[in-house]
Amino acid sequence: MSVTSQSESGRVLVVDDEVRQLEILKAILEREGFDVETATSAEAAIALLRDTAPSVILTDLKLPGEDGIDLLEEASHAAPQSCVILMTAHGSIDNAVEAMKKGAFDYLTKPLERETVVLAVRRAMEKSRLLSENLALKQQLKDRFSLPNIIGDHGKMQDVFRMVLKVAPSPSTVLIYGESGTGKELIARAIHYNSPRASRPFHAINCAAIPEPLLESELFGYEKGAFTGAISRKIGLFEQASGSTLFLDEVADMELATQAKLLRTLQEREIRRVGGSRSIPVDVRIIAATNKDLIVLMREGRFREDLYYRLNVVTILLPPLRERTTDIPRLVDHFIARHAQAAGKDVRGIEDAALSVLFKYRWPGNVRQIESAIERAVLMVDGSKITVQDLPQEIRQETPAGALALELPDSGISFEALERELLQQALRKAGNISRAARLLGMTRRTFQYRLEKFNIPRPVSEEAEPDQAAEETDLESESARQAEPL
Ligand SMILES: Nc1ncnc2c1ncn2[C@@H]1O[C@H](COP(=O)(O)OP(=O)(O)OP(=O)(O)O)[C@@H](O)[C@H]1O
Ligand SMILES: [Mg+2]
């Protein structure tokens, strides 16, 4: 895994109100290969923290306005990977000791010596690298990325999991297709956290949510003064994610100009910040996702063909929930457990009637929608089991009585096999012919005729219920039944 020479040596933010001192420190550290940002006040430094993500902050303790301690405190939230070195004037050792107690990494007493500064920064840099790795590991534990936490017993999901494990070890680009809410981001994370890049944080950006030209700045960063308002350098996502994975969500919504820049990055494996002239090498694994048909967009000239082929190295297709309804019960249990715990309620399951409503619904919002339905139901339920009444109204309403949760597969289906299956299921459910016939809305005679047609044996219980059998063969009732509409 190659990382840019820049992040190898690391970023230092130097803060001092004495401009001359600042210039000297900058020169010393740059000569050592560090990437140096400067600020003349704590306020200015704080404003830089998030965008520059420094590994080391070298700051004067005494500053006009907020001081070095304030900056130290702010950095622990805004740049938790950073290590702070304080510079104090001779005689203010007490302050320095207090600063160490508050989590400063080191302190240096003025006047400074070149070697001491460089050594302290190098040590802090190493510590910051360990901190980053630790933070990434913690993040990794928090994320629900591991395959056992992703529900999918259906064959199509098992195919997806096999694919995830196959592509995870390599740095190749992956394109994930799927309707909204099918779990595209979850699968992208699963790939990342099963890859050799797992100890580094997963980076994601939703290309549809950020208007151009902001998207370009977010991805590639910019140099100070690149445009009005670019008051400081910004490190883009490609640089931040170097050595790791970048998830480009809704990639189809990217404008053509940004698509061109993305293509160049994928080909050259380097970026240029907006307004910058230097090429910066990056090593980023790209996972892209879309719910749109890229082939159609390509024909309409809205998606670059060359980019399509670059992204489409490995494709993963996430099936909509209505094509894997057999996964519903486990998904429901999974979400009940998650949300019952969050709500501090003792909810243990769902009533059969409510589950059958969930089976019949079409789930246009897929897994995300069933999760929010269950979250709501957990809040509503009084007892320990979710009832039909606890489900969101639109789900109850959208399910006409008797509607079938049946989807004709693309590969087609044998009508005869389906009929045979329905007859057998009705028999199993009902236990005798009359009730089974009623389940399918047929007369007993029609049902029997079909059983014979398919050579399906009559149930044993039929013989065990002579009274009912007699009643059913009664000529009068039979003729009455024949008058029923089929
Ligand atoms: N198979 C699954 N098992 C468990 N949870 C899942 C599964 N699929 C999706 N989820 C959960 O459903 C929610 C939606 O998933 P995710 O955000 O990955 O979908 P998406 O396809 O990216 O959606 P969108 O298109 O709306 O961005 C998340 O909370 C995710 O954890
Ligand atoms: Mg998503």
Coordinates of C-alpha atoms and ligand atoms in Angstrom, one line a residue:
M1 CA 0.0 0.0 0.0
S2 CA 1.7 3.2 -1.0
V3 CA 0.8 6.4 0.8
T4 CA 1.6 9.9 -0.5
S5 CA 5.0 11.2 0.6
Q6 CA 3.1 14.0 2.2
S7 CA 1.0 12.0 4.6
E8 CA 4.2 10.0 5.3
S9 CA 5.9 13.0 6.8
G10 CA 2.7 14.6 8.1
R11 CA 1.1 17.9 8.6
V12 CA 2.1 20.4 11.3
L13 CA 0.1 23.5 12.3
V14 CA 2.4 26.1 13.9
V15 CA 0.8 28.9 15.9
D16 CA 2.7 32.0 17.1
D17 CA 1.7 35.6 17.2
E18 CA 5.3 36.6 16.5
V19 CA 5.4 36.5 12.7
R20 CA 9.2 36.2 12.5
Q21 CA 9.3 33.3 14.9
L22 CA 6.5 31.7 12.9
E23 CA 8.4 32.0 9.6
I24 CA 11.6 30.5 11.1
L25 CA 9.7 27.5 12.5
K26 CA 7.9 27.0 9.2
A27 CA 11.2 27.0 7.3
I28 CA 12.9 24.6 9.7
L29 CA 10.0 22.1 9.6
E30 CA 9.5 22.3 5.9
R31 CA 13.2 21.5 5.4
E32 CA 12.5 18.3 7.3
G33 CA 9.8 17.4 4.8
F34 CA 6.7 18.3 6.9
D35 CA 3.7 20.0 5.4
V36 CA 3.3 23.2 7.4
E37 CA 0.3 25.4 8.0
T38 CA 0.6 28.6 10.1
A39 CA -1.7 30.8 12.2
T40 CA -1.0 33.9 14.3
S41 CA -3.8 33.3 16.8
A42 CA -5.6 30.4 18.6
E43 CA -8.9 31.5 16.9
A44 CA -7.3 31.3 13.4
A45 CA -5.8 27.9 14.3
I46 CA -9.1 26.6 15.5
A47 CA -10.8 27.6 12.3
L48 CA -8.1 25.6 10.4
L49 CA -8.4 22.4 12.5
R50 CA -11.1 20.5 10.6
D51 CA -10.0 21.3 7.1
T52 CA -6.3 20.7 7.6
A53 CA -6.5 17.8 10.0
P54 CA -3.0 18.4 11.4
S55 CA -1.1 15.5 13.1
V56 CA 0.9 17.9 15.2
I57 CA 0.1 21.3 16.6
L58 CA 3.1 23.4 17.7
T59 CA 1.7 26.4 19.5
D60 CA 2.8 29.3 21.7
L61 CA 1.2 29.0 25.2
K62 CA 0.7 32.8 25.4
L63 CA -1.4 34.2 22.6
P64 CA -3.6 37.3 22.2
G65 CA -7.2 36.4 22.9
E66 CA -7.6 32.6 23.4
D67 CA -4.4 30.9 24.4
G68 CA -2.6 27.6 23.8
I69 CA -4.6 25.8 26.4
D70 CA -7.9 26.8 24.7
L71 CA -6.5 25.5 21.4
L72 CA -5.4 22.3 23.1
E73 CA -8.9 21.8 24.4
E74 CA -10.5 22.5 21.0
A75 CA -8.1 20.2 19.2
S76 CA -9.1 17.3 21.4
H77 CA -12.5 17.4 19.8
A78 CA -11.9 18.8 16.3
A79 CA -8.7 17.0 15.5
P80 CA -8.5 14.0 18.0
Q81 CA -5.6 12.5 16.1
S82 CA -3.4 15.5 16.7
C83 CA -0.7 15.9 19.3
V84 CA -0.1 19.4 20.8
I85 CA 3.4 20.7 21.7
L86 CA 3.4 24.0 23.7
M87 CA 6.1 26.6 23.5
T88 CA 6.5 28.6 26.7
A89 CA 8.7 31.6 27.6
H90 CA 11.3 30.9 30.2
G91 CA 9.8 31.0 33.6
S92 CA 6.3 29.9 32.9
I93 CA 6.9 26.3 33.7
D94 CA 3.9 26.1 36.0
N95 CA 1.6 26.8 33.1
A96 CA 3.4 24.2 31.1
V97 CA 2.9 21.5 33.8
E98 CA -0.8 22.4 33.8
A99 CA -0.9 22.0 30.1
M100 CA 0.6 18.5 30.3
K101 CA -2.1 17.6 32.8
K102 CA -4.6 18.7 30.2
G103 CA -3.2 16.4 27.6
A104 CA -0.5 18.3 25.8
F105 CA 2.1 15.9 24.3
D106 CA 5.2 18.0 25.2
Y107 CA 6.4 21.5 25.9
L108 CA 9.4 23.4 24.8
T109 CA 11.0 26.4 26.5
K110 CA 12.0 29.4 24.6
P111 CA 14.5 30.3 23.2
L112 CA 14.1 27.3 21.0
E113 CA 16.8 25.1 19.5
R114 CA 16.4 23.7 16.1
E115 CA 17.2 20.1 17.0
T116 CA 14.9 20.1 20.0
V117 CA 12.0 21.3 17.9
V118 CA 12.5 18.8 15.1
L119 CA 12.9 15.9 17.6
A120 CA 9.7 16.9 19.5
V121 CA 7.7 17.2 16.3
R122 CA 9.0 13.8 15.0
R123 CA 8.0 12.1 18.3
A124 CA 4.6 13.8 18.3
M125 CA 4.1 12.7 14.7
E126 CA 4.7 9.1 15.6
K127 CA 2.4 9.3 18.5
S128 CA -0.3 10.9 16.3
R129 CA 0.0 8.0 13.8
L130 CA -0.7 5.5 16.6
L131 CA -3.6 7.7 17.8
S132 CA -5.1 7.7 14.3
E133 CA -4.8 3.9 14.0
N134 CA -6.4 3.5 17.4
L135 CA -9.2 5.9 16.5
A136 CA -9.8 3.9 13.3
L137 CA -9.9 0.6 15.2
K138 CA -12.5 2.0 17.6
Q139 CA -14.5 3.3 14.7
Q140 CA -14.3 -0.1 13.2
L141 CA -15.8 -1.7 16.3
K142 CA -18.6 0.8 16.4
D143 CA -19.6 0.2 12.8
R144 CA -22.1 -2.4 11.9
F145 CA -20.2 -3.6 9.0
S146 CA -19.3 -7.2 9.7
L147 CA -21.0 -9.7 7.5
P148 CA -22.7 -11.6 10.5
N149 CA -24.5 -8.3 11.2
I150 CA -25.9 -8.1 7.7
I151 CA -29.0 -10.1 7.3
G152 CA -29.5 -12.1 4.2
D153 CA -30.3 -15.8 4.0
H154 CA -31.9 -15.5 0.5
G155 CA -29.7 -16.9 -2.2
K156 CA -29.3 -13.5 -3.9
M157 CA -27.9 -12.1 -0.7
Q158 CA -25.6 -15.1 -0.2
D159 CA -24.3 -14.3 -3.7
V160 CA -23.6 -10.7 -2.6
F161 CA -21.7 -11.9 0.5
R162 CA -19.6 -14.3 -1.5
M163 CA -18.7 -11.4 -3.8
V164 CA -17.9 -9.1 -0.9
L165 CA -15.4 -11.6 0.5
K166 CA -13.9 -12.2 -3.0
V167 CA -13.3 -8.5 -3.8
A168 CA -12.4 -7.2 -0.4
P169 CA -8.7 -8.1 -0.4
S170 CA -7.9 -6.4 -3.7
P171 CA -7.9 -2.6 -4.3
S172 CA -10.1 -2.9 -7.3
T173 CA -13.0 -0.5 -7.9
V174 CA -16.5 -1.8 -7.1
L175 CA -19.8 -0.5 -8.4
I176 CA -22.9 -1.3 -6.3
Y177 CA -26.3 -1.1 -7.8
G178 CA -29.5 -1.2 -5.8
E179 CA -32.7 0.6 -5.2
S180 CA -32.9 3.1 -2.4
G181 CA -32.5 1.6 1.0
T182 CA -31.3 -1.9 -0.1
G183 CA -28.0 -1.6 1.9
K184 CA -25.5 -0.2 -0.6
E185 CA -23.6 1.7 2.0
L186 CA -23.7 -1.2 4.4
I187 CA -22.1 -3.4 1.7
A188 CA -19.5 -0.8 0.8
R189 CA -18.5 -0.7 4.5
A190 CA -18.4 -4.5 4.6
I191 CA -16.0 -4.5 1.7
H192 CA -13.8 -1.9 3.4
Y193 CA -13.7 -3.5 6.8
N194 CA -12.9 -6.9 5.3
S195 CA -10.1 -5.4 3.3
P196 CA -6.4 -4.7 4.3
R197 CA -7.4 -1.1 4.6
A198 CA -9.7 -1.8 7.5
S199 CA -7.6 -0.1 10.2
R200 CA -8.0 3.3 8.4
P201 CA -11.3 5.2 8.5
F202 CA -13.9 4.6 5.8
H203 CA -14.7 7.8 3.9
A204 CA -18.0 8.5 2.2
I205 CA -19.5 11.3 0.2
N206 CA -23.0 11.6 -1.3
C207 CA -22.5 13.2 -4.7
A208 CA -26.2 14.0 -5.0
A209 CA -26.3 16.0 -1.8
I210 CA -23.5 18.4 -2.5
P211 CA -23.9 21.0 -5.3
E212 CA -21.1 21.7 -7.7
P213 CA -18.6 23.3 -7.4
L214 CA -18.6 22.4 -3.7
L215 CA -18.3 18.7 -4.6
E216 CA -15.1 19.3 -6.5
S217 CA -13.6 21.1 -3.5
E218 CA -14.8 18.3 -1.2
L219 CA -13.2 15.7 -3.3
F220 CA -10.0 17.3 -4.4
G221 CA -9.5 20.2 -1.9
Y222 CA -8.2 23.6 -2.8
E223 CA -5.3 25.9 -2.3
K224 CA -5.4 29.1 -0.3
G225 CA -6.7 31.9 -2.6
A226 CA -8.0 29.4 -5.3
F227 CA -11.2 31.4 -5.3
T228 CA -12.9 34.1 -3.3
G229 CA -13.5 32.7 0.1
A230 CA -10.7 30.2 0.0
I231 CA -9.0 31.7 3.0
S232 CA -6.9 28.7 3.7
R233 CA -5.8 25.4 2.1
K234 CA -8.4 22.6 2.2
I235 CA -7.4 19.0 2.1
G236 CA -9.9 17.1 0.0
L237 CA -11.4 13.6 0.5
F238 CA -9.0 11.9 -2.0
E239 CA -6.0 13.0 0.1
Q240 CA -7.7 12.2 3.4
A241 CA -8.7 8.8 2.2
S242 CA -5.3 8.0 0.8
G243 CA -4.4 4.5 1.9
S244 CA -8.0 3.8 2.6
T245 CA -11.4 3.6 0.9
L246 CA -13.6 6.3 -0.5
F247 CA -17.3 5.6 -1.0
L248 CA -18.9 7.7 -3.8
D249 CA -22.6 7.4 -3.2
E250 CA -25.1 8.4 -5.9
V251 CA -22.2 8.6 -8.4
A252 CA -24.6 9.1 -11.3
D253 CA -25.4 12.6 -10.0
M254 CA -22.0 13.9 -10.6
E255 CA -21.6 16.6 -13.2
L256 CA -19.7 15.9 -16.4
A257 CA -16.8 18.2 -15.5
T258 CA -16.3 16.5 -12.1
Q259 CA -16.7 13.1 -13.8
A260 CA -13.8 14.0 -16.0
K261 CA -11.7 14.9 -13.0
L262 CA -12.6 11.7 -11.3
L263 CA -11.7 9.7 -14.3
R264 CA -8.3 11.4 -14.5
T265 CA -7.7 10.6 -10.8
L266 CA -8.5 7.0 -11.3
Q267 CA -6.2 6.7 -14.3
E268 CA -3.3 8.7 -13.0
R269 CA -3.7 7.9 -9.3
E270 CA -2.9 11.5 -8.4
I271 CA -4.9 14.6 -7.8
R272 CA -4.4 18.3 -8.2
R273 CA -6.1 20.6 -5.6
V274 CA -8.4 23.3 -7.1
G275 CA -6.1 26.3 -7.8
G276 CA -3.0 24.2 -7.3
S277 CA -0.3 23.3 -9.8
R278 CA 1.3 20.3 -8.0
S279 CA 0.2 16.7 -8.6
I280 CA -0.2 14.8 -5.4
P281 CA -0.1 11.0 -5.5
V282 CA -3.1 9.3 -3.8
D283 CA -3.8 5.6 -3.2
V284 CA -7.6 5.3 -2.8
R285 CA -9.8 2.4 -3.3
I286 CA -13.1 3.6 -4.8
I287 CA -16.5 2.0 -4.2
A288 CA -19.3 3.7 -6.1
A289 CA -23.0 3.3 -5.7
T290 CA -26.0 4.2 -7.7
N291 CA -29.7 3.5 -7.9
K292 CA -29.8 4.7 -11.5
D293 CA -29.3 2.8 -14.8
L294 CA -25.8 4.1 -15.8
I295 CA -26.2 2.5 -19.3
V296 CA -29.3 4.7 -20.0
L297 CA -27.5 7.8 -18.6
M298 CA -24.5 7.0 -20.8
R299 CA -26.7 6.8 -23.9
E300 CA -28.3 10.2 -22.9
G301 CA -24.8 11.6 -22.7
R302 CA -25.2 12.3 -18.9
F303 CA -22.6 9.8 -17.8
R304 CA -19.1 9.4 -19.3
E305 CA -18.6 6.1 -21.0
D306 CA -14.9 5.9 -20.2
L307 CA -15.7 6.5 -16.5
Y308 CA -18.4 3.9 -16.6
Y309 CA -15.9 1.3 -17.7
R310 CA -13.3 2.5 -15.1
L311 CA -15.9 2.1 -12.3
N312 CA -17.5 -1.0 -13.5
V313 CA -14.6 -3.4 -12.8
V314 CA -16.7 -5.5 -10.3
T315 CA -20.4 -5.0 -10.0
I316 CA -22.6 -6.0 -7.1
L317 CA -26.3 -6.0 -7.5
L318 CA -28.4 -5.6 -4.4
P319 CA -31.9 -7.1 -4.8
P320 CA -34.9 -5.2 -3.7
L321 CA -36.6 -6.5 -0.5
R322 CA -39.7 -7.6 -2.3
E323 CA -37.5 -10.1 -4.2
R324 CA -36.2 -11.6 -0.9
T325 CA -39.3 -11.6 1.3
T326 CA -38.0 -14.7 3.1
D327 CA -35.4 -12.4 4.8
I328 CA -38.2 -10.3 6.4
P329 CA -38.6 -12.3 9.7
R330 CA -34.9 -12.2 10.5
L331 CA -34.7 -8.5 9.5
V332 CA -37.7 -7.8 11.8
D333 CA -36.1 -9.6 14.7
H334 CA -32.8 -7.8 14.1
F335 CA -34.4 -4.4 14.1
I336 CA -36.7 -5.2 17.1
A337 CA -33.6 -6.1 19.1
R338 CA -31.7 -3.0 18.0
H339 CA -34.6 -0.5 18.6
A340 CA -36.0 -2.1 21.8
Q341 CA -32.6 -1.8 23.3
A342 CA -32.3 1.8 22.2
A343 CA -35.8 2.7 23.5
G344 CA -35.2 0.7 26.7
K345 CA -38.3 -1.4 26.1
D346 CA -38.9 -5.1 26.6
V347 CA -40.2 -6.0 23.1
R348 CA -39.6 -9.6 22.2
G349 CA -41.3 -10.2 18.8
I350 CA -44.1 -9.6 16.5
E351 CA -47.6 -11.2 16.2
D352 CA -48.2 -13.4 13.2
A353 CA -50.9 -11.1 11.8
A354 CA -48.5 -8.2 11.9
L355 CA -45.8 -10.2 10.2
S356 CA -48.1 -11.2 7.5
V357 CA -48.9 -7.5 6.8
L358 CA -45.2 -7.0 6.4
F359 CA -45.0 -9.9 4.0
K360 CA -47.7 -8.5 1.7
Y361 CA -46.3 -4.9 1.5
R362 CA -44.1 -4.0 -1.5
W363 CA -41.4 -2.0 0.4
P364 CA -40.5 0.7 -2.1
G365 CA -38.0 2.0 0.5
N366 CA -36.6 -1.5 1.0
V367 CA -34.6 -2.4 4.2
R368 CA -34.4 1.2 5.3
Q369 CA -38.2 1.5 5.3
I370 CA -38.8 -1.8 7.2
E371 CA -36.2 -0.6 9.8
S372 CA -38.1 2.6 10.3
A373 CA -41.4 0.8 10.4
I374 CA -40.1 -1.5 13.2
E375 CA -38.5 1.5 15.0
R376 CA -41.9 3.2 15.1
A377 CA -43.7 0.0 16.1
V378 CA -41.3 -0.6 19.0
L379 CA -42.1 2.9 20.3
M380 CA -45.9 2.3 19.9
V381 CA -46.3 -1.2 21.3
D382 CA -47.7 -1.6 24.8
G383 CA -47.1 -5.3 25.3
S384 CA -44.1 -7.4 24.4
K385 CA -45.2 -8.3 20.9
I386 CA -45.8 -5.9 18.0
T387 CA -49.3 -6.0 16.7
V388 CA -50.9 -4.8 13.4
Q389 CA -52.0 -1.6 15.1
D390 CA -48.5 -0.7 16.0
L391 CA -47.4 -0.7 12.3
P392 CA -47.3 2.6 10.3
Q393 CA -50.7 3.3 8.7
E394 CA -49.4 3.5 5.1
I395 CA -48.1 -0.1 5.4
R396 CA -51.4 -1.3 6.8
Q397 CA -53.4 0.6 4.2
E398 CA -51.3 -0.4 1.2
T399 CA -52.1 -4.1 1.9
P400 CA -55.5 -5.0 0.4
A401 CA -57.0 -8.0 2.0
G402 CA -56.1 -11.1 0.1
A403 CA -53.3 -9.4 -2.0
L404 CA -50.5 -11.7 -2.8
A405 CA -46.9 -11.0 -2.0
L406 CA -46.0 -12.6 -5.3
E407 CA -43.5 -11.3 -7.7
L408 CA -43.2 -12.9 -11.2
P409 CA -39.4 -13.5 -11.5
D410 CA -37.6 -12.3 -14.6
S411 CA -36.9 -15.9 -15.5
G412 CA -40.7 -16.6 -15.6
I413 CA -42.5 -19.4 -13.7
S414 CA -44.3 -22.6 -14.6
F415 CA -48.0 -21.9 -14.1
E416 CA -48.8 -25.6 -13.5
A417 CA -46.0 -25.9 -10.9
L418 CA -47.4 -22.8 -9.1
E419 CA -51.0 -24.2 -9.1
R420 CA -49.7 -27.6 -7.8
E421 CA -47.8 -25.8 -5.0
L422 CA -50.8 -23.6 -4.0
L423 CA -53.1 -26.7 -3.8
Q424 CA -50.6 -28.5 -1.6
Q425 CA -50.0 -25.5 0.6
A426 CA -53.8 -24.9 1.0
L427 CA -54.2 -28.6 2.0
R428 CA -51.4 -28.4 4.5
K429 CA -52.7 -25.2 6.0
A430 CA -56.4 -26.2 6.1
G431 CA -56.1 -29.9 7.0
N432 CA -59.2 -30.9 5.0
I433 CA -60.5 -30.4 1.5
S434 CA -63.4 -28.2 2.2
R435 CA -61.4 -25.6 4.2
A436 CA -58.5 -25.9 1.6
A437 CA -61.0 -25.2 -1.2
R438 CA -62.3 -22.2 0.6
L439 CA -58.8 -20.8 1.1
L440 CA -58.4 -20.7 -2.6
G441 CA -61.9 -19.5 -3.3
M442 CA -63.0 -22.7 -5.0
T443 CA -65.8 -25.2 -4.6
R444 CA -65.0 -28.5 -3.0
R445 CA -65.7 -30.2 -6.3
T446 CA -63.4 -28.0 -8.3
F447 CA -60.6 -28.4 -5.7
Q448 CA -61.0 -32.2 -5.8
Y449 CA -60.9 -32.2 -9.6
R450 CA -57.6 -30.3 -9.5
L451 CA -56.2 -32.7 -6.9
E452 CA -56.9 -35.6 -9.2
K453 CA -55.5 -33.7 -12.2
F454 CA -52.1 -33.3 -10.3
N455 CA -52.3 -36.7 -8.7
I456 CA -52.1 -35.1 -5.2
P457 CA -53.3 -37.5 -2.4
R458 CA -56.2 -36.5 -0.2
P459 CA -55.1 -35.7 3.4
V460 CA -55.3 -38.4 6.0
S461 CA -57.4 -36.1 8.3
E462 CA -60.1 -36.3 5.6
E463 CA -60.8 -39.9 6.5
A464 CA -60.5 -39.1 10.2
E465 CA -63.5 -36.7 9.9
P466 CA -66.3 -38.9 8.6
D467 CA -69.0 -36.5 9.8
Q468 CA -67.7 -33.6 7.9
A469 CA -66.9 -35.8 4.9
A470 CA -70.5 -37.0 4.9
E471 CA -71.8 -33.5 5.2
E472 CA -69.6 -32.4 2.4
T473 CA -70.8 -35.2 0.1
D474 CA -74.4 -34.5 0.8
L475 CA -76.0 -33.9 -2.5
E476 CA -78.0 -30.9 -1.4
S477 CA -75.1 -29.0 0.0
E478 CA -73.0 -29.9 -3.0
S479 CA -75.5 -28.5 -5.4
A480 CA -75.8 -25.4 -3.2
R481 CA -72.1 -25.0 -3.4
Q482 CA -72.0 -25.4 -7.1
A483 CA -74.1 -22.3 -7.4
E484 CA -71.2 -20.3 -5.8
P485 CA -69.2 -18.3 -8.2
L486 CA -65.9 -19.8 -9.0
Ligands
LIG1 N1 -29.1 -6.8 5.0 C1 -29.2 -5.9 6.0 N2 -29.1 -6.3 7.3 C2 -29.2 -5.4 8.3 N3 -29.4 -4.1 8.1 C3 -29.5 -3.7 6.9 C4 -29.4 -4.5 5.7 N4 -29.5 -3.8 4.6 C5 -29.7 -2.5 5.0 N5 -29.7 -2.4 6.4 C6 -29.9 -1.2 7.1 O1 -30.8 -0.4 6.4 C7 -30.5 0.9 6.4 C8 -30.2 1.4 5.0 O2 -29.1 0.8 4.4 P1 -28.0 1.7 3.5 O3 -27.9 3.1 4.0 O4 -26.8 0.9 3.4 O5 -28.9 1.6 2.2 P2 -28.6 2.4 0.8 O6 -28.8 1.4 -0.3 O7 -27.3 3.1 0.9 O8 -29.8 3.5 0.8 P3 -29.9 4.9 0.0 O9 -30.1 4.5 -1.4 O10 -31.2 5.4 0.6 O11 -28.7 5.6 0.3 C9 -29.2 1.1 7.3 O12 -29.6 1.4 8.6 C10 -28.6 -0.4 7.2 O13 -27.9 -0.6 8.4
MG2 MG -26.8 5.2 0.8

